[in-house]
Amino acid sequence: MTRPRAPWRLLVVNGPNLNLLGVRETGVYGAVTLAEIEARCRDLAETLGAELAFVQSNHEGSLVDLIQDARGRQDLIIINPAAYTHTSVAIRDALLAVALPVIEIHLSNIHRREPFRHRSFVADIALGQIAGFGPDVYTMAVTAAVRHLQAASGP
Ligand code: DQA
């Protein structure tokens, strides 16, 4: 497989209900909207020399399609699968099928919450998981993604 080269192509995938960030359960997820998070990611990506695609869907099949479309078009996927984290074999299989490096993110620390949120169908196939730092997990993941791709591209 050819090694990816700059500019790194990053896809950020957001699962169900994340379109309601800023409105939904603000005590858990905070007041920052998904549009604001996208803007922060775009600014950072530009600074780091990366291209960013940022998508959201409330539908499992649509998320599978978005992940499949990344094949050959993106270098790395950052994903907040939201509730599908804990249920979706289809999203896991799509990530395995495209065989791109994956970083899993969550605004909340899922390991401090209800037991059903402790299980992730993505964690063991991801490079790593970033959780619990609110909207900052997105920019942390963009930074980690670029560092990973730089390291993987060799000297
Ligand atoms: C979430 C955590 C999930 O358990 C939850 O279903 C979400 C958001 C997070 O970002 O903290 O919708 O992925």
XYZ file of C-alpha atoms and ligand atoms in Angstrom:
168
model
C 0.000 0.000 0.000
C 1.313 3.485 -0.843
C 2.061 5.707 2.101
C -0.130 8.774 2.416
C 1.538 12.127 1.759
C 0.638 15.688 2.752
C -1.799 17.325 2.444
C -3.395 14.762 4.745
C -7.040 14.075 4.006
C -9.092 13.734 7.171
C -12.733 12.701 7.417
C -14.616 13.564 10.621
C -17.778 11.460 10.994
C -20.484 12.356 13.514
C -23.288 10.027 14.526
C -26.869 10.511 15.700
C -28.023 13.511 17.733
C -24.711 15.322 17.431
C -26.500 17.788 15.133
C -28.213 18.943 18.341
C -25.012 19.814 20.201
C -25.437 23.097 22.012
C -29.095 22.283 22.680
C -29.123 18.672 23.805
C -28.210 17.741 27.413
C -25.911 20.736 27.754
C -24.908 19.584 31.245
C -23.291 16.533 29.626
C -22.244 17.784 26.188
C -21.789 21.539 26.698
C -23.062 24.580 24.828
C -20.823 24.487 21.755
C -22.606 23.611 18.508
C -21.427 21.119 15.901
C -20.999 23.995 13.423
C -18.631 25.720 15.856
C -16.698 22.474 16.372
C -16.434 22.071 12.592
C -15.098 25.635 12.273
C -12.456 24.960 14.944
C -11.404 21.754 13.179
C -11.207 23.532 9.806
C -8.985 26.296 11.235
C -6.664 23.767 12.841
C -6.562 21.520 9.778
C -5.566 24.468 7.611
C -2.779 25.376 10.031
C -1.525 21.774 9.999
C -1.732 21.400 6.226
C -4.624 18.945 6.217
C -7.811 18.790 4.168
C -10.935 18.229 6.213
C -14.306 16.734 5.384
C -16.850 16.952 8.201
C -20.117 14.996 8.092
C -23.017 14.059 10.370
C -25.929 11.659 10.041
C -28.634 10.319 12.316
C -28.895 7.130 10.239
C -26.750 4.037 10.637
C -26.860 3.085 6.933
C -25.942 6.618 5.878
C -22.962 6.514 8.232
C -21.897 3.217 6.649
C -22.166 4.862 3.187
C -20.122 7.861 4.314
C -17.414 5.568 5.696
C -17.383 3.433 2.526
C -17.034 6.580 0.391
C -13.810 7.381 2.244
C -12.078 4.428 0.602
C -9.269 5.797 -1.573
C -10.403 9.384 -0.912
C -9.320 9.925 2.700
C -6.198 9.075 4.707
C -7.752 8.764 8.173
C -11.171 8.750 9.808
C -11.988 10.537 13.052
C -15.330 9.271 14.307
C -17.761 10.087 17.071
C -20.265 7.303 16.457
C -22.439 8.663 19.328
C -25.016 6.069 20.431
C -23.938 3.712 17.635
C -20.616 3.361 19.443
C -22.325 0.950 21.780
C -24.452 -0.990 19.295
C -23.246 -0.918 15.707
C -21.489 -3.898 14.205
C -22.264 -2.330 10.789
C -20.192 0.769 11.521
C -17.362 -1.339 12.904
C -17.433 -3.534 9.790
C -17.453 -0.479 7.493
C -14.392 0.906 9.263
C -12.651 -2.458 8.909
C -13.672 -2.668 5.250
C -12.111 0.654 4.253
C -8.978 -0.237 6.237
C -8.149 3.384 7.094
C -6.647 4.405 10.444
C -9.396 5.449 12.871
C -9.472 7.741 15.895
C -12.546 7.379 18.124
C -13.758 10.449 19.987
C -16.429 11.285 22.555
C -17.222 14.603 24.155
C -18.107 12.904 27.416
C -16.029 10.337 29.268
C -18.108 7.295 28.343
C -16.252 5.194 30.938
C -17.615 7.347 33.779
C -21.199 7.065 32.580
C -23.859 4.325 32.506
C -22.430 0.794 32.090
C -24.018 0.398 28.636
C -21.806 3.254 27.402
C -18.603 1.527 28.532
C -18.618 -0.865 25.597
C -17.402 0.439 22.251
C -17.546 -1.534 19.012
C -14.855 0.775 17.618
C -12.256 1.059 20.396
C -10.312 -2.128 19.641
C -9.972 -1.308 15.943
C -8.984 2.336 16.519
C -5.518 3.847 16.852
C -6.865 5.335 20.061
C -9.823 6.853 21.810
C -10.086 10.436 23.092
C -12.990 11.044 25.472
C -14.112 13.413 28.184
C -12.709 16.785 27.158
C -15.816 18.200 25.524
C -15.402 19.851 22.102
C -11.614 19.810 22.538
C -11.615 16.088 21.710
C -12.190 17.068 18.075
C -9.152 19.315 17.798
C -7.085 16.875 19.858
C -8.007 14.192 17.338
C -7.101 16.392 14.345
C -3.673 16.997 15.902
C -3.218 13.296 16.690
C -4.314 12.368 13.161
C -1.761 14.615 11.488
C 1.016 13.438 13.803
C 0.126 9.821 13.066
C 0.089 10.378 9.296
C 3.370 12.298 9.425
C 4.990 9.446 11.329
C 3.495 6.847 8.973
C 4.761 8.708 5.899
C 8.336 8.051 6.940
C 11.376 10.292 6.492
C -21.136 10.481 22.872
C -21.358 9.464 23.977
C -22.430 8.460 23.584
O -22.627 7.520 24.637
C -23.736 9.175 23.334
O -24.731 8.251 22.902
C -23.618 10.309 22.400
C -22.426 11.157 22.449
C -20.143 11.599 23.279
O -19.652 12.289 22.390
O -19.889 11.785 24.479
O -24.535 10.608 21.646
O -20.568 9.804 21.747
